[in-house]
mmCIF file of C-alpha atoms and ligand atoms in Angstrom:
data_model
loop_
_atom_site.group_PDB
_atom_site.id
_atom_site.type_symbol
_atom_site.label_atom_id
_atom_site.label_comp_id
_atom_site.label_asym_id
_atom_site.label_seq_id
_atom_site.Cartn_x
_atom_site.Cartn_y
_atom_site.Cartn_z
ATOM 1 C CA MET P 33 -30.593 -80.168 -96.576
ATOM 2 C CA LEU P 34 -26.817 -80.014 -96.913
ATOM 3 C CA GLU P 35 -24.383 -81.188 -94.362
ATOM 4 C CA VAL P 36 -20.632 -81.578 -94.288
ATOM 5 C CA ALA P 37 -18.740 -82.867 -91.741
ATOM 6 C CA GLY P 38 -15.184 -83.367 -90.902
ATOM 7 C CA LEU P 39 -14.493 -83.310 -94.320
ATOM 8 C CA GLU P 40 -10.542 -84.241 -95.360
ATOM 9 C CA ALA P 41 -8.913 -84.155 -98.900
ATOM 10 C CA GLY P 42 -6.452 -83.401 -101.336
ATOM 11 C CA TYR P 43 -4.674 -84.286 -104.112
ATOM 12 C CA GLY P 44 -2.143 -86.919 -104.181
ATOM 13 C CA ARG P 45 -0.220 -86.809 -101.085
ATOM 14 C CA ALA P 46 -1.121 -83.196 -100.500
ATOM 15 C CA ARG P 47 -3.745 -82.138 -97.995
ATOM 16 C CA VAL P 48 -6.093 -79.524 -98.842
ATOM 17 C CA LEU P 49 -8.874 -79.575 -96.643
ATOM 18 C CA PHE P 50 -8.314 -79.884 -92.653
ATOM 19 C CA GLY P 51 -12.075 -80.916 -91.117
ATOM 20 C CA VAL P 52 -14.402 -78.858 -93.151
ATOM 21 C CA SER P 53 -17.906 -78.571 -91.648
ATOM 22 C CA LEU P 54 -20.463 -76.490 -92.891
ATOM 23 C CA GLU P 55 -24.512 -76.578 -93.272
ATOM 24 C CA VAL P 56 -26.901 -75.606 -96.311
ATOM 25 C CA ARG P 57 -30.567 -75.291 -95.122
ATOM 26 C CA ALA P 58 -33.633 -75.639 -96.838
ATOM 27 C CA GLY P 59 -34.000 -72.784 -99.144
ATOM 28 C CA GLU P 60 -31.223 -70.956 -97.719
ATOM 29 C CA LEU P 61 -27.839 -69.505 -99.318
ATOM 30 C CA ALA P 62 -24.729 -70.235 -97.365
ATOM 31 C CA VAL P 63 -21.951 -68.680 -98.991
ATOM 32 C CA LEU P 64 -18.322 -70.188 -98.525
ATOM 33 C CA ALA P 65 -15.785 -67.760 -98.953
ATOM 34 C CA GLY P 66 -12.056 -67.028 -98.545
ATOM 35 C CA PRO P 67 -8.947 -66.035 -100.672
ATOM 36 C CA ASN P 68 -7.052 -67.647 -103.515
ATOM 37 C CA GLY P 69 -5.775 -71.482 -102.960
ATOM 38 C CA ALA P 70 -7.941 -72.074 -99.359
ATOM 39 C CA GLY P 71 -9.958 -74.920 -100.788
ATOM 40 C CA LYS P 72 -13.183 -73.437 -101.943
ATOM 41 C CA SER P 73 -13.410 -75.357 -104.819
ATOM 42 C CA THR P 74 -11.818 -78.364 -103.610
ATOM 43 C CA THR P 75 -14.852 -78.433 -101.148
ATOM 44 C CA LEU P 76 -17.130 -78.367 -103.916
ATOM 45 C CA LYS P 77 -15.608 -81.096 -105.723
ATOM 46 C CA SER P 78 -15.152 -83.325 -102.426
ATOM 47 C CA ILE P 79 -19.016 -82.737 -101.941
ATOM 48 C CA MET P 80 -20.190 -83.679 -105.393
ATOM 49 C CA GLY P 81 -17.964 -87.316 -105.529
ATOM 50 C CA LEU P 82 -15.271 -85.553 -108.263
ATOM 51 C CA ILE P 83 -12.201 -86.002 -106.015
ATOM 52 C CA ARG P 84 -12.327 -88.708 -102.836
ATOM 53 C CA SER P 85 -12.756 -87.601 -98.623
ATOM 54 C CA SER P 86 -9.838 -89.432 -96.671
ATOM 55 C CA ALA P 87 -12.724 -88.833 -93.910
ATOM 56 C CA GLY P 88 -15.427 -87.169 -92.838
ATOM 57 C CA THR P 89 -19.075 -87.233 -94.108
ATOM 58 C CA VAL P 90 -21.673 -85.276 -96.542
ATOM 59 C CA ARG P 91 -25.047 -85.937 -96.660
ATOM 60 C CA PHE P 92 -28.179 -84.471 -98.969
ATOM 61 C CA SER P 93 -31.450 -84.762 -97.752
ATOM 62 C CA GLY P 94 -30.821 -86.513 -94.733
ATOM 63 C CA ASP P 95 -29.206 -89.710 -96.794
ATOM 64 C CA ARG P 96 -24.872 -89.850 -97.113
ATOM 65 C CA ILE P 97 -23.651 -89.479 -100.248
ATOM 66 C CA ASP P 98 -20.051 -89.232 -99.788
ATOM 67 C CA GLY P 99 -18.419 -92.116 -101.795
ATOM 68 C CA LEU P 100 -21.378 -91.903 -104.263
ATOM 69 C CA PRO P 101 -20.314 -91.413 -107.871
ATOM 70 C CA PRO P 102 -20.617 -87.677 -108.937
ATOM 71 C CA PHE P 103 -23.422 -88.976 -111.204
ATOM 72 C CA GLU P 104 -25.875 -90.229 -108.811
ATOM 73 C CA ILE P 105 -25.343 -87.099 -106.791
ATOM 74 C CA ALA P 106 -26.376 -85.328 -109.375
ATOM 75 C CA ARG P 107 -29.087 -87.610 -109.901
ATOM 76 C CA ARG P 108 -30.729 -86.946 -106.412
ATOM 77 C CA GLY P 109 -30.489 -83.274 -107.005
ATOM 78 C CA LEU P 110 -27.545 -82.031 -106.285
ATOM 79 C CA GLY P 111 -26.533 -79.321 -109.122
ATOM 80 C CA TYR P 112 -22.805 -77.873 -109.707
ATOM 81 C CA VAL P 113 -21.217 -75.380 -111.423
ATOM 82 C CA PRO P 114 -17.366 -75.693 -111.536
ATOM 83 C CA GLU P 115 -15.068 -72.796 -111.893
ATOM 84 C CA ASP P 116 -14.029 -72.860 -114.889
ATOM 85 C CA ARG P 117 -17.569 -73.624 -116.420
ATOM 86 C CA ARG P 118 -17.439 -76.150 -119.254
ATOM 87 C CA ILE P 119 -19.118 -74.984 -121.983
ATOM 88 C CA PHE P 120 -19.266 -77.295 -125.023
ATOM 89 C CA PRO P 121 -17.542 -74.624 -127.844
ATOM 90 C CA GLY P 122 -19.205 -76.366 -131.095
ATOM 91 C CA LEU P 123 -23.195 -76.605 -129.365
ATOM 92 C CA SER P 124 -25.414 -74.134 -129.367
ATOM 93 C CA VAL P 125 -26.666 -72.508 -126.553
ATOM 94 C CA ALA P 126 -29.537 -74.192 -126.969
ATOM 95 C CA GLU P 127 -27.813 -77.423 -127.240
ATOM 96 C CA ASN P 128 -25.575 -77.062 -124.426
ATOM 97 C CA LEU P 129 -28.947 -76.435 -122.349
ATOM 98 C CA GLU P 130 -30.221 -80.192 -123.281
ATOM 99 C CA VAL P 131 -27.209 -82.017 -122.114
ATOM 100 C CA GLY P 132 -27.925 -80.466 -118.751
ATOM 101 C CA ARG P 133 -31.199 -83.103 -118.575
ATOM 102 C CA ILE P 134 -31.064 -85.551 -116.346
ATOM 103 C CA PRO P 135 -32.439 -88.743 -117.252
ATOM 104 C CA GLY P 136 -34.238 -90.339 -114.350
ATOM 105 C CA GLY P 137 -33.308 -87.204 -111.986
ATOM 106 C CA ARG P 138 -35.997 -85.052 -110.445
ATOM 107 C CA ALA P 139 -38.996 -84.302 -111.739
ATOM 108 C CA GLY P 140 -39.451 -80.062 -112.099
ATOM 109 C CA ALA P 141 -39.960 -77.193 -113.357
ATOM 110 C CA TRP P 142 -37.403 -75.881 -115.358
ATOM 111 C CA THR P 143 -37.800 -75.221 -118.817
ATOM 112 C CA PRO P 144 -35.140 -73.756 -121.914
ATOM 113 C CA GLU P 145 -38.212 -70.635 -121.714
ATOM 114 C CA ARG P 146 -38.045 -70.349 -117.601
ATOM 115 C CA VAL P 147 -34.090 -70.748 -117.575
ATOM 116 C CA ALA P 148 -34.294 -67.723 -120.425
ATOM 117 C CA ALA P 149 -36.446 -65.571 -118.201
ATOM 118 C CA LEU P 150 -34.224 -65.696 -115.458
ATOM 119 C CA PHE P 151 -30.999 -65.124 -117.817
ATOM 120 C CA PRO P 152 -32.699 -62.656 -120.445
ATOM 121 C CA ALA P 153 -29.284 -61.985 -122.419
ATOM 122 C CA LEU P 154 -29.094 -65.887 -123.139
ATOM 123 C CA ALA P 155 -32.901 -65.867 -124.762
ATOM 124 C CA ALA P 156 -31.539 -63.591 -127.602
ATOM 125 C CA LEU P 157 -28.328 -66.098 -128.346
ATOM 126 C CA ARG P 158 -30.364 -69.345 -128.412
ATOM 127 C CA GLU P 159 -28.952 -70.472 -131.701
ATOM 128 C CA ARG P 160 -25.166 -69.271 -131.183
ATOM 129 C CA SER P 161 -22.544 -71.360 -130.355
ATOM 130 C CA GLY P 162 -20.775 -71.765 -126.758
ATOM 131 C CA GLY P 163 -17.740 -70.742 -127.752
ATOM 132 C CA SER P 164 -18.775 -67.814 -129.209
ATOM 133 C CA LEU P 165 -20.386 -66.377 -126.157
ATOM 134 C CA SER P 166 -18.670 -63.567 -123.678
ATOM 135 C CA GLY P 167 -17.081 -65.040 -120.458
ATOM 136 C CA GLY P 168 -20.261 -63.628 -118.548
ATOM 137 C CA GLU P 169 -23.161 -65.070 -121.246
ATOM 138 C CA GLN P 170 -20.897 -68.421 -120.864
ATOM 139 C CA GLN P 171 -20.904 -68.494 -116.780
ATOM 140 C CA MET P 172 -25.301 -67.728 -117.335
ATOM 141 C CA LEU P 173 -25.287 -70.822 -119.587
ATOM 142 C CA ALA P 174 -23.085 -72.828 -117.309
ATOM 143 C CA ILE P 175 -26.079 -71.767 -114.578
ATOM 144 C CA ALA P 176 -28.962 -72.362 -116.783
ATOM 145 C CA ARG P 177 -27.602 -75.908 -117.912
ATOM 146 C CA THR P 178 -27.378 -77.409 -114.368
ATOM 147 C CA LEU P 179 -31.002 -75.538 -113.276
ATOM 148 C CA MET P 180 -31.907 -78.049 -116.652
ATOM 149 C CA GLY P 181 -31.575 -80.935 -114.489
ATOM 150 C CA ASN P 182 -33.730 -79.421 -111.818
ATOM 151 C CA PRO P 183 -31.726 -79.308 -108.910
ATOM 152 C CA ALA P 184 -33.211 -79.011 -105.254
ATOM 153 C CA ALA P 185 -29.827 -77.554 -104.293
ATOM 154 C CA LEU P 186 -26.705 -75.604 -106.280
ATOM 155 C CA LEU P 187 -23.059 -75.431 -105.693
ATOM 156 C CA LEU P 188 -21.979 -72.485 -107.965
ATOM 157 C CA ASP P 189 -18.209 -71.710 -108.067
ATOM 158 C CA GLU P 190 -17.400 -68.156 -108.358
ATOM 159 C CA PRO P 191 -19.999 -67.501 -110.317
ATOM 160 C CA SER P 192 -19.114 -63.829 -110.671
ATOM 161 C CA GLU P 193 -15.439 -64.169 -111.115
ATOM 162 C CA GLY P 194 -13.953 -61.821 -113.779
ATOM 163 C CA LEU P 195 -17.541 -59.947 -114.768
ATOM 164 C CA ALA P 196 -18.179 -56.658 -115.674
ATOM 165 C CA PRO P 197 -19.695 -55.041 -112.805
ATOM 166 C CA ARG P 198 -22.869 -54.702 -114.869
ATOM 167 C CA VAL P 199 -23.036 -58.325 -115.524
ATOM 168 C CA VAL P 200 -22.122 -58.914 -111.916
ATOM 169 C CA ALA P 201 -25.441 -56.867 -110.723
ATOM 170 C CA ASP P 202 -26.838 -59.492 -113.166
ATOM 171 C CA MET P 203 -25.680 -62.741 -111.658
ATOM 172 C CA GLU P 204 -26.585 -61.245 -108.780
ATOM 173 C CA ARG P 205 -30.155 -60.752 -109.196
ATOM 174 C CA ALA P 206 -30.284 -64.350 -111.004
ATOM 175 C CA ILE P 207 -28.883 -65.678 -107.640
ATOM 176 C CA VAL P 208 -32.050 -63.592 -105.410
ATOM 177 C CA GLU P 209 -34.338 -65.515 -108.220
ATOM 178 C CA MET P 210 -32.977 -68.880 -107.918
ATOM 179 C CA LYS P 211 -33.125 -68.654 -104.064
ATOM 180 C CA ALA P 212 -36.555 -67.553 -104.501
ATOM 181 C CA SER P 213 -37.620 -70.469 -106.219
ATOM 182 C CA GLY P 214 -37.123 -72.668 -103.226
ATOM 183 C CA LEU P 215 -33.197 -73.698 -104.267
ATOM 184 C CA ALA P 216 -30.611 -74.146 -101.137
ATOM 185 C CA ILE P 217 -27.273 -72.275 -102.542
ATOM 186 C CA LEU P 218 -23.959 -72.605 -101.798
ATOM 187 C CA LEU P 219 -21.890 -70.033 -103.342
ATOM 188 C CA CYS P 220 -18.146 -70.051 -103.433
ATOM 189 C CA GLU P 221 -17.290 -66.470 -103.389
ATOM 190 C CA GLN P 222 -14.065 -63.580 -103.087
ATOM 191 C CA ASN P 223 -16.131 -60.867 -102.993
ATOM 192 C CA LEU P 224 -17.430 -60.559 -99.857
ATOM 193 C CA ALA P 225 -19.296 -57.303 -100.315
ATOM 194 C CA PHE P 226 -21.543 -59.440 -102.964
ATOM 195 C CA ALA P 227 -21.308 -62.498 -100.484
ATOM 196 C CA ARG P 228 -22.928 -60.372 -98.190
ATOM 197 C CA ARG P 229 -25.672 -59.012 -100.144
ATOM 198 C CA VAL P 230 -26.996 -62.418 -101.415
ATOM 199 C CA ALA P 231 -25.967 -64.600 -98.684
ATOM 200 C CA ASP P 232 -28.093 -65.873 -95.545
ATOM 201 C CA ARG P 233 -24.928 -68.011 -93.585
ATOM 202 C CA ALA P 234 -21.215 -67.352 -94.295
ATOM 203 C CA TYR P 235 -17.780 -69.679 -94.034
ATOM 204 C CA LEU P 236 -14.756 -68.066 -94.024
ATOM 205 C CA LEU P 237 -12.113 -70.836 -94.998
ATOM 206 C CA GLU P 238 -8.582 -70.398 -95.302
ATOM 207 C CA GLN P 239 -5.356 -73.116 -95.579
ATOM 208 C CA GLY P 240 -8.297 -75.377 -95.855
ATOM 209 C CA GLN P 241 -10.149 -74.828 -92.229
ATOM 210 C CA VAL P 242 -13.385 -73.228 -91.292
ATOM 211 C CA ARG P 243 -12.049 -69.906 -89.464
ATOM 212 C CA PHE P 244 -15.323 -68.427 -89.233
ATOM 213 C CA ALA P 245 -18.931 -69.666 -89.714
ATOM 214 C CA GLY P 246 -22.384 -67.360 -88.915
ATOM 215 C CA ALA P 247 -24.487 -64.621 -90.654
ATOM 216 C CA ALA P 248 -23.277 -63.302 -93.491
ATOM 217 C CA SER P 249 -24.160 -59.651 -92.422
ATOM 218 C CA GLU P 250 -20.806 -60.438 -89.642
ATOM 219 C CA LEU P 251 -18.696 -61.148 -92.255
ATOM 220 C CA GLY P 252 -15.922 -58.612 -93.365
ATOM 221 C CA GLU P 253 -16.413 -56.516 -96.072
ATOM 222 C CA TYR P 254 -12.653 -57.396 -96.599
ATOM 223 C CA LEU P 255 -12.360 -58.364 -100.355
ATOM 224 C CA PHE P 256 -9.327 -60.767 -100.773
ATOM 225 C CA PRO P 257 -6.597 -59.401 -102.833
HETATM 226 N N1 ATP D 84 -5.633 -80.554 -109.258
HETATM 227 C C1 ATP D 84 -5.450 -80.352 -108.630
HETATM 228 N N2 ATP D 84 -3.618 -81.086 -108.003
HETATM 229 C C2 ATP D 84 -2.926 -80.598 -107.222
HETATM 230 N N3 ATP D 84 -3.482 -79.441 -106.261
HETATM 231 C C3 ATP D 84 -4.405 -78.951 -106.549
HETATM 232 C C4 ATP D 84 -5.235 -79.370 -107.669
HETATM 233 N N4 ATP D 84 -6.438 -78.285 -107.609
HETATM 234 C C5 ATP D 84 -5.583 -77.601 -106.134
HETATM 235 N N5 ATP D 84 -4.768 -77.915 -106.364
HETATM 236 C C6 ATP D 84 -4.899 -77.090 -104.776
HETATM 237 O O1 ATP D 84 -5.375 -77.408 -103.819
HETATM 238 C C7 ATP D 84 -5.334 -75.779 -103.101
HETATM 239 C C8 ATP D 84 -6.491 -75.441 -102.848
HETATM 240 O O2 ATP D 84 -7.217 -75.242 -104.182
HETATM 241 P P1 ATP D 84 -8.436 -74.972 -104.354
HETATM 242 O O3 ATP D 84 -8.639 -74.610 -105.802
HETATM 243 O O4 ATP D 84 -9.483 -75.387 -102.993
HETATM 244 O O5 ATP D 84 -8.871 -73.247 -103.362
HETATM 245 P P2 ATP D 84 -9.990 -72.199 -103.963
HETATM 246 O O6 ATP D 84 -10.246 -71.822 -102.584
HETATM 247 O O7 ATP D 84 -11.331 -72.715 -105.012
HETATM 248 O O8 ATP D 84 -9.381 -71.093 -104.936
HETATM 249 P P3 ATP D 84 -9.403 -70.327 -105.936
HETATM 250 O O9 ATP D 84 -10.108 -68.911 -105.282
HETATM 251 O O10 ATP D 84 -8.364 -70.092 -106.539
HETATM 252 O O11 ATP D 84 -10.252 -70.755 -106.755
HETATM 253 C C9 ATP D 84 -4.425 -74.840 -103.525
HETATM 254 O O12 ATP D 84 -3.003 -74.954 -102.990
HETATM 255 C C10 ATP D 84 -3.775 -75.803 -104.675
HETATM 256 O O13 ATP D 84 -2.918 -75.528 -105.673
HETATM 257 MG MG1 MG D 85 -11.812 -72.148 -106.700
#
């Protein structure tokens, strides 16, 4: 479904990714693990066309998408939830969800009711402003908003980061449910215990290179500092 081959990218003259290759098959959850600064977020930004890659290819549903603008990549069904969430603080939860609709995008079954069923904590917060939500609630809203665009695949950048353990458990359950609904997911994660529980396939990224690729069950229990 998503195939990245030989991706090289960076910021200005600073190269960050050195030939990253990975794949996420339909209905599968792949984890991209690695320590701070390894290049996980840069990989997702390059896939989404938010930074231009200097080499390599990205295929989505069989088509080349590298070089396309981000809105076109999103319109084709690749959803992205950035690390910094980008909730609109002055809009209500319901309005933030509406922003996630993609005119001319894929048809699909995600509605405000269905995302509220996935994240029950959001259901009671419909009229609250985005800025008044807790970190965990904002993370749920960011994912829910992306689902409103009916993606076929989802890029999630460290959704469990900074969340209380109980909220991490809710997030884990939601991720498992999204996968069960048929979404292919590429999940960046530093918490390997979390990654091993939810992922099928795993990649370990260090200093912009894939050091390990294999079954998620083969990832060590090591938690990055
Ligand atoms: N906007 C930017 N401009 C310049 N350098 C950047 C920028 N964003 C990231 N970098 C650098 O690129 C490298 C990879 O960063 P990246 O954010 O992709 O890592 P990461 O694996 O997502 O780390 P983290 O776990 O901390 O989120 C780091 O050395 C970082 O300092
Ligand atoms: Mg990151």
